[in-house]
Coordinates of C-alpha atoms in Angstrom, one line a residue:
X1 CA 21.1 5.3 -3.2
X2 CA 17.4 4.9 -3.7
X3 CA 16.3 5.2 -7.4
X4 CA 12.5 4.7 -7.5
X5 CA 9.4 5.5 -5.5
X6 CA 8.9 1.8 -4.9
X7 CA 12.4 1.4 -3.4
X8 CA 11.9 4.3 -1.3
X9 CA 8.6 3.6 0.0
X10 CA 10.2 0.3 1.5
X11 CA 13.9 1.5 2.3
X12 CA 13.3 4.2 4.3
X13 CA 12.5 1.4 7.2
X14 CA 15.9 -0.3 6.9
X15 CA 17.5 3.2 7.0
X16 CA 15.1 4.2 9.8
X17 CA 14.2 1.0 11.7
X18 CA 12.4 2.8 14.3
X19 CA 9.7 4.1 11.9
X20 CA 7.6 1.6 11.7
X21 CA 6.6 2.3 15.6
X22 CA 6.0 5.7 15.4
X23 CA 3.0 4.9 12.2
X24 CA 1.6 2.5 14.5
X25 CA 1.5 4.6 17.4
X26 CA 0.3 7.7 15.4
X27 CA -2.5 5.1 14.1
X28 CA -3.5 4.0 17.7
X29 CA -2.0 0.0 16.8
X30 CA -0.9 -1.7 19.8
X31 CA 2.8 -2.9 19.4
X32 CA 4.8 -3.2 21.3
X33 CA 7.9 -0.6 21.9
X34 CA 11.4 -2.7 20.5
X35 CA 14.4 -2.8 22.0
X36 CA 16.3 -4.0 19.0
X37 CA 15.7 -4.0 15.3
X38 CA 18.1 -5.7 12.7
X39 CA 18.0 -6.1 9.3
X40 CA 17.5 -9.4 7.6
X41 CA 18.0 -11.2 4.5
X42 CA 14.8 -10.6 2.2
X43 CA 15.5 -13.7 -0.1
X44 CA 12.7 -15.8 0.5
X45 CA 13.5 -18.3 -2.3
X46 CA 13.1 -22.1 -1.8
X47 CA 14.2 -23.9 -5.1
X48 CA 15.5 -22.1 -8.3
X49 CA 14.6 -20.5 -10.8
X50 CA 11.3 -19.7 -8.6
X51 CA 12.6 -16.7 -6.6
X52 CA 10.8 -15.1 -4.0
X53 CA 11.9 -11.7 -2.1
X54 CA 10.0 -9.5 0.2
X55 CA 11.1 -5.7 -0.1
X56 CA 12.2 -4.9 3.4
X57 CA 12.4 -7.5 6.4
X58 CA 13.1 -6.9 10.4
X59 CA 13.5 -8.6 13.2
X60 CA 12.0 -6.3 16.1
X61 CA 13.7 -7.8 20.0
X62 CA 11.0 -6.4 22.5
X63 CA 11.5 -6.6 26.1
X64 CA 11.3 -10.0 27.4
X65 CA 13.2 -11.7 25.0
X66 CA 10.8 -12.2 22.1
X67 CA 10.5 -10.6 19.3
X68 CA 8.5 -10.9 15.8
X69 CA 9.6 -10.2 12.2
X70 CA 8.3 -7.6 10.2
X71 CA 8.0 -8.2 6.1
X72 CA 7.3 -4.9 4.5
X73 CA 5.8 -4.9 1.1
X74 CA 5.5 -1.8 -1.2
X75 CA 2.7 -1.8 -3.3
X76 CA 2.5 0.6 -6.0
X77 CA -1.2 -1.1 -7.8
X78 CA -3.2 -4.1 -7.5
X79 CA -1.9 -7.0 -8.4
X80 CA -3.7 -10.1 -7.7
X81 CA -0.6 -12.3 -8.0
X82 CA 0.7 -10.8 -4.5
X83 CA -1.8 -11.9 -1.8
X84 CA -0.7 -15.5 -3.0
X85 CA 2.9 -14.1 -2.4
X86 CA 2.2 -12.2 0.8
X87 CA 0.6 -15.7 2.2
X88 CA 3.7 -17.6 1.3
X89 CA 6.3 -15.1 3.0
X90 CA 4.5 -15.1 6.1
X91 CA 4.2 -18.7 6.3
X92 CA 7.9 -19.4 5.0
X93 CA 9.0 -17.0 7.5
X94 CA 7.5 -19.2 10.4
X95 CA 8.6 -22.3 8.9
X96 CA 12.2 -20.9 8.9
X97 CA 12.8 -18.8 11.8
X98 CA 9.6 -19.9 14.1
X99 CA 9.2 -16.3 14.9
X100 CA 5.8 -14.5 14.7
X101 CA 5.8 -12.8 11.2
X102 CA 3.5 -9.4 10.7
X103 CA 3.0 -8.1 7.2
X104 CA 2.6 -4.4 6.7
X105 CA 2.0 -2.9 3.5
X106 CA 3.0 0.2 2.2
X107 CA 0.6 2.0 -0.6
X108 CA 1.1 5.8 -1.8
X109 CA -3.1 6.0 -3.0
X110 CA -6.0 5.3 -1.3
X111 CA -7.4 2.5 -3.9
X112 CA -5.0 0.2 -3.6
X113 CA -4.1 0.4 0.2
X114 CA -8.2 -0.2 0.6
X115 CA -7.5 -3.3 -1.6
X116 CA -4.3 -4.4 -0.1
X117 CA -5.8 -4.4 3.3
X118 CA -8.8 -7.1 2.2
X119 CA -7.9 -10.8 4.5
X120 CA -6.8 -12.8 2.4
X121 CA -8.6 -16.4 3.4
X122 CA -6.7 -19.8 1.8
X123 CA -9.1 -22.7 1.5
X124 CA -13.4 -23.4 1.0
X125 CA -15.3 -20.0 2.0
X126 CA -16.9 -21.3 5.0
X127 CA -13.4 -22.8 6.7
X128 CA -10.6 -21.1 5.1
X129 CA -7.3 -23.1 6.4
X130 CA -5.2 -19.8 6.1
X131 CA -6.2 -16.1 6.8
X132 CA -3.9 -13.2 6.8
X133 CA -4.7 -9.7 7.3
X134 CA -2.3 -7.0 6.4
X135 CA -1.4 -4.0 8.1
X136 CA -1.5 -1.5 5.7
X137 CA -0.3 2.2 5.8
X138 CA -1.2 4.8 2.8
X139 CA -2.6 7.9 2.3
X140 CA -6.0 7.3 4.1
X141 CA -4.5 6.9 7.4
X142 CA -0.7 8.2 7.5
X143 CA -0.7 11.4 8.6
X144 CA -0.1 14.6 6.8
X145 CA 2.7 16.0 8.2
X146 CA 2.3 20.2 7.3
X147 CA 3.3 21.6 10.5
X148 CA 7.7 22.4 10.5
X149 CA 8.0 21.7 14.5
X150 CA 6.0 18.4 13.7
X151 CA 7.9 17.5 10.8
X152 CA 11.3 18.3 12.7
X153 CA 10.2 16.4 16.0
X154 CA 10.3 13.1 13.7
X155 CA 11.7 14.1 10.3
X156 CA 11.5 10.0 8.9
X157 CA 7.9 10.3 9.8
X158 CA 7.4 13.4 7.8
X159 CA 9.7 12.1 4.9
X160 CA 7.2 9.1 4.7
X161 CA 4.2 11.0 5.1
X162 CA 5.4 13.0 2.2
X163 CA 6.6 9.6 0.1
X164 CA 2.9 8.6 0.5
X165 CA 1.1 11.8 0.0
X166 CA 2.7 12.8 -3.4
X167 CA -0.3 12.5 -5.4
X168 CA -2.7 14.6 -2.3
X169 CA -3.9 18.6 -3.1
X170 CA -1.7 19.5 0.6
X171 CA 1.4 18.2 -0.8
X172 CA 3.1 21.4 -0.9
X173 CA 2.5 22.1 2.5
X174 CA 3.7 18.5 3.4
X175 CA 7.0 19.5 1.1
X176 CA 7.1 22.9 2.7
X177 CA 7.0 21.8 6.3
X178 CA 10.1 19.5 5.1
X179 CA 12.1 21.5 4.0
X180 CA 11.9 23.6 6.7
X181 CA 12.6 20.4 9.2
X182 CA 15.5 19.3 7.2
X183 CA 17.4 22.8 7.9
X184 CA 17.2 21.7 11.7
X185 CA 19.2 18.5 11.3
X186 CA 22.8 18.0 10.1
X187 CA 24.0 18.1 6.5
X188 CA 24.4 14.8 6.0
X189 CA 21.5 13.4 7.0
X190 CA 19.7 16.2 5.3
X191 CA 21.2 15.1 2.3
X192 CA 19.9 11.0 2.8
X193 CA 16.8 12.4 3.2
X194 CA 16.2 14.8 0.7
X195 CA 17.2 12.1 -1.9
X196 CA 14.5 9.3 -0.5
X197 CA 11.9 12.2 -0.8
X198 CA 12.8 13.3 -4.5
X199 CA 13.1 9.3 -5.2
X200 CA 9.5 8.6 -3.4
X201 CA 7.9 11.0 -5.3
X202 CA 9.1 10.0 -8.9
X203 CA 7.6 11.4 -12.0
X204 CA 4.6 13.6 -10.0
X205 CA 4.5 17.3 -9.7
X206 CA 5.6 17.1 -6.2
X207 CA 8.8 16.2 -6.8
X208 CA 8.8 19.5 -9.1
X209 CA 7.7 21.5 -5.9
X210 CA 10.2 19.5 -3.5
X211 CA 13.2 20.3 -6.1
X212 CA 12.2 23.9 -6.2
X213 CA 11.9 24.4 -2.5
X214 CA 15.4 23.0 -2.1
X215 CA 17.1 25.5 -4.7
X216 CA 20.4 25.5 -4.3
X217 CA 20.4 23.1 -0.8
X218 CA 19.3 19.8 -2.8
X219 CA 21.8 21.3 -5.0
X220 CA 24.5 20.8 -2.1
X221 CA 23.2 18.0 -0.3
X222 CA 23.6 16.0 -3.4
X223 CA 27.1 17.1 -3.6
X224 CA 27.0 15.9 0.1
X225 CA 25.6 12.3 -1.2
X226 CA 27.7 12.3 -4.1
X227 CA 31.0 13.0 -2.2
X228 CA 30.2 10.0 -0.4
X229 CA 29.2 7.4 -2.6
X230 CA 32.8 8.1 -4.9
X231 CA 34.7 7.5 -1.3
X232 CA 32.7 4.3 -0.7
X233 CA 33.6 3.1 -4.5
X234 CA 37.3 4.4 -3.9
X235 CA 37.0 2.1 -0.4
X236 CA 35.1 -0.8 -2.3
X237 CA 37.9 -0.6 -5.4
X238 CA 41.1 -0.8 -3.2
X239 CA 40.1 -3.9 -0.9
X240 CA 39.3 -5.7 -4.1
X241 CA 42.5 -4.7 -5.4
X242 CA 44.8 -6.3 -2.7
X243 CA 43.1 -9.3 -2.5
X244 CA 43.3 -9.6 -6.2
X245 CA 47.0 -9.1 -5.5
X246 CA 47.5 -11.5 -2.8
X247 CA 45.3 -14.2 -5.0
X248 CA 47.5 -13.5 -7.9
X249 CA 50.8 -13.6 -5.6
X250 CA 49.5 -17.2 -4.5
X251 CA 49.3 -15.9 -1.1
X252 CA 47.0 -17.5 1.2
X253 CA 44.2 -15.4 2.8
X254 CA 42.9 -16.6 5.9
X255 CA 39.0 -15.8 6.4
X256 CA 39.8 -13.3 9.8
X257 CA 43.0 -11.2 7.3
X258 CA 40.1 -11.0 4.6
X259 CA 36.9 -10.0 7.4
X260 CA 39.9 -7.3 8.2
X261 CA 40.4 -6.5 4.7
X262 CA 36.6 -6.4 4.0
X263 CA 35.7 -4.3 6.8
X264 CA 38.3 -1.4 6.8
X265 CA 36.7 1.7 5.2
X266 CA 40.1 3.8 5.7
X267 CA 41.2 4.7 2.3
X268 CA 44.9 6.0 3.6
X269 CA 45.1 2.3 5.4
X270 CA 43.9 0.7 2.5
X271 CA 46.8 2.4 0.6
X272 CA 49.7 1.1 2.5
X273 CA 48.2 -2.3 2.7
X274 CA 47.9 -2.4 -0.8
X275 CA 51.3 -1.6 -1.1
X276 CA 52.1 -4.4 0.8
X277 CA 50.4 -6.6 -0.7
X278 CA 53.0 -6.4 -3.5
X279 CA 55.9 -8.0 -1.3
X280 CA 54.3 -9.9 1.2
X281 CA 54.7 -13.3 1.6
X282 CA 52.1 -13.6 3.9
X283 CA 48.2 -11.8 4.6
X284 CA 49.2 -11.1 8.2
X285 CA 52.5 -9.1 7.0
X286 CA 49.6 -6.2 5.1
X287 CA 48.9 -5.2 9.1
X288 CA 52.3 -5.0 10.7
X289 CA 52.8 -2.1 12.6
X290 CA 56.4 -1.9 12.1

């Protein structure tokens, strides 16, 4: 569950891969349309203790076989430190996976998305050996998003442009039309993206407004979220429970019984294999069906 406007600025593209295209498309930036996007490991580090991690990666497949990575960076204020960082992750990310990298940042006020968006030139002024220039999205060119039948056409697109407008005078209408949209999709959806919204706003008056036009329904949908965290904890518990068994018990645990293990989310499975697991004399006996 997000917990802060910076993670939710950047997490709402892994839950929403797709976003990304419809910003640039609503901005007029030529990219081309994916036909894949997965997740990727956002440790950048090299050698210890100097760590390095960008917020969000993807790796976008587009027709033809390429693709390109995208590095997503939140960016809450200035900070001069980054661009050095920003320069590194992209050309660490071409060193390692020889894939074009594309940084886009993501700023919720005007200052520092203006700033953020400066090239950043490496080497003597007149033949800099590294440029990079940003893409970056933030309240100056995201759209606001205040029309409902908008806002429920691409409801990640209106949960961003809300994320990013927080601090704007027509954030109540951006809330508004919302709300409204999120009554047009299923509960549990509703209910992921009612909590990024309250967590991208943080500490503002918005998220004031957004909790008091939910009422009752943030109420529920948090119930919703809630409901399902405790079953993924209850899930998480039990599959460390029966291979703490079998460890215990001395029983051996090849790596495709504990993928098996890992990977079931079936609570009333889990159950009767940790049952099992008590008596077994082997990792493959947890999954006989007889």
């Amino acid at each position: 569950m997000v917990s802060s406007p910076h993670e939710a600025h950047h997490r709402i593209f892994q839950e929403n891969p797709g976003l990304f295209t419809s910003a640039f498309r609503a901005l007029g930036i030529p990219f081309p349309d994916p036909v894949a996007v997965s997740l990727m490991d956002t440790d950048l580090t090299e050698i210890r203790p100097l760590e390095r991690h960008v917020d969000t990666l993807l790796r976008v497949d587009i027709a033809g076989g390429d693709c390109f990575l995208l590095a997503i960076e939140a960016q809450g204020k200035k900070d001069l430190d980054k661009k050095s960082s920003w320069a590194y992750y992209l050309a660490h990310l071409y060193a390692k996976f020889r894939y074009p990298p594309v940084l886009l940042v993501v700023c919720r006020d005007k200052g520092t998305a203006e700033w953020a968006a400066e090239p950043i030139r490496i080497g003597l002024e007149k033949h800099p050996s590294l440029a990079v220039y940003p893409l970056v999205l933030g309240p100056h060119n995201v759209p606001a998003v205040t029309d409902a039948a908008r806002a429920a056409e691409d409801i990640p697109m209106a949960v961003f442009s809300a994320i990013t407008h927080g601090n704007d005078h027509d954030i109540a209408a951006i809330l508004e039309a919302l709300a409204v949209a999120l009554k047009t999709t299923d509960a549990d959806a509703a209910a992921v993206f009612a909590e990024f919204t309250e967590a991208g706003l943080g500490a503002t008056p918005a998220r004031e407004i957004w909790r008091n036009l939910m009422g009752t329904g943030l109420s529920h949908f948090r119930g919703i979220v809630a409901e399902t965290f405790r079953d993924e904890g209850r899930v998480e518990g039990r599959v460390e429970d029966i291979l703490r068994i079998l460890a215990v018990r001395g029983v051996a645990v090849p790596e495709s019984a504990r993928q098996r293990i890992s990977a079931c989310a079936d609570l009333q499975v889990l159950d009767v294999w940790f049952e099992r697991a008590v008596t077994a004399e082997t990792a493959d006996a947890l999954f006989d069906e007889h």
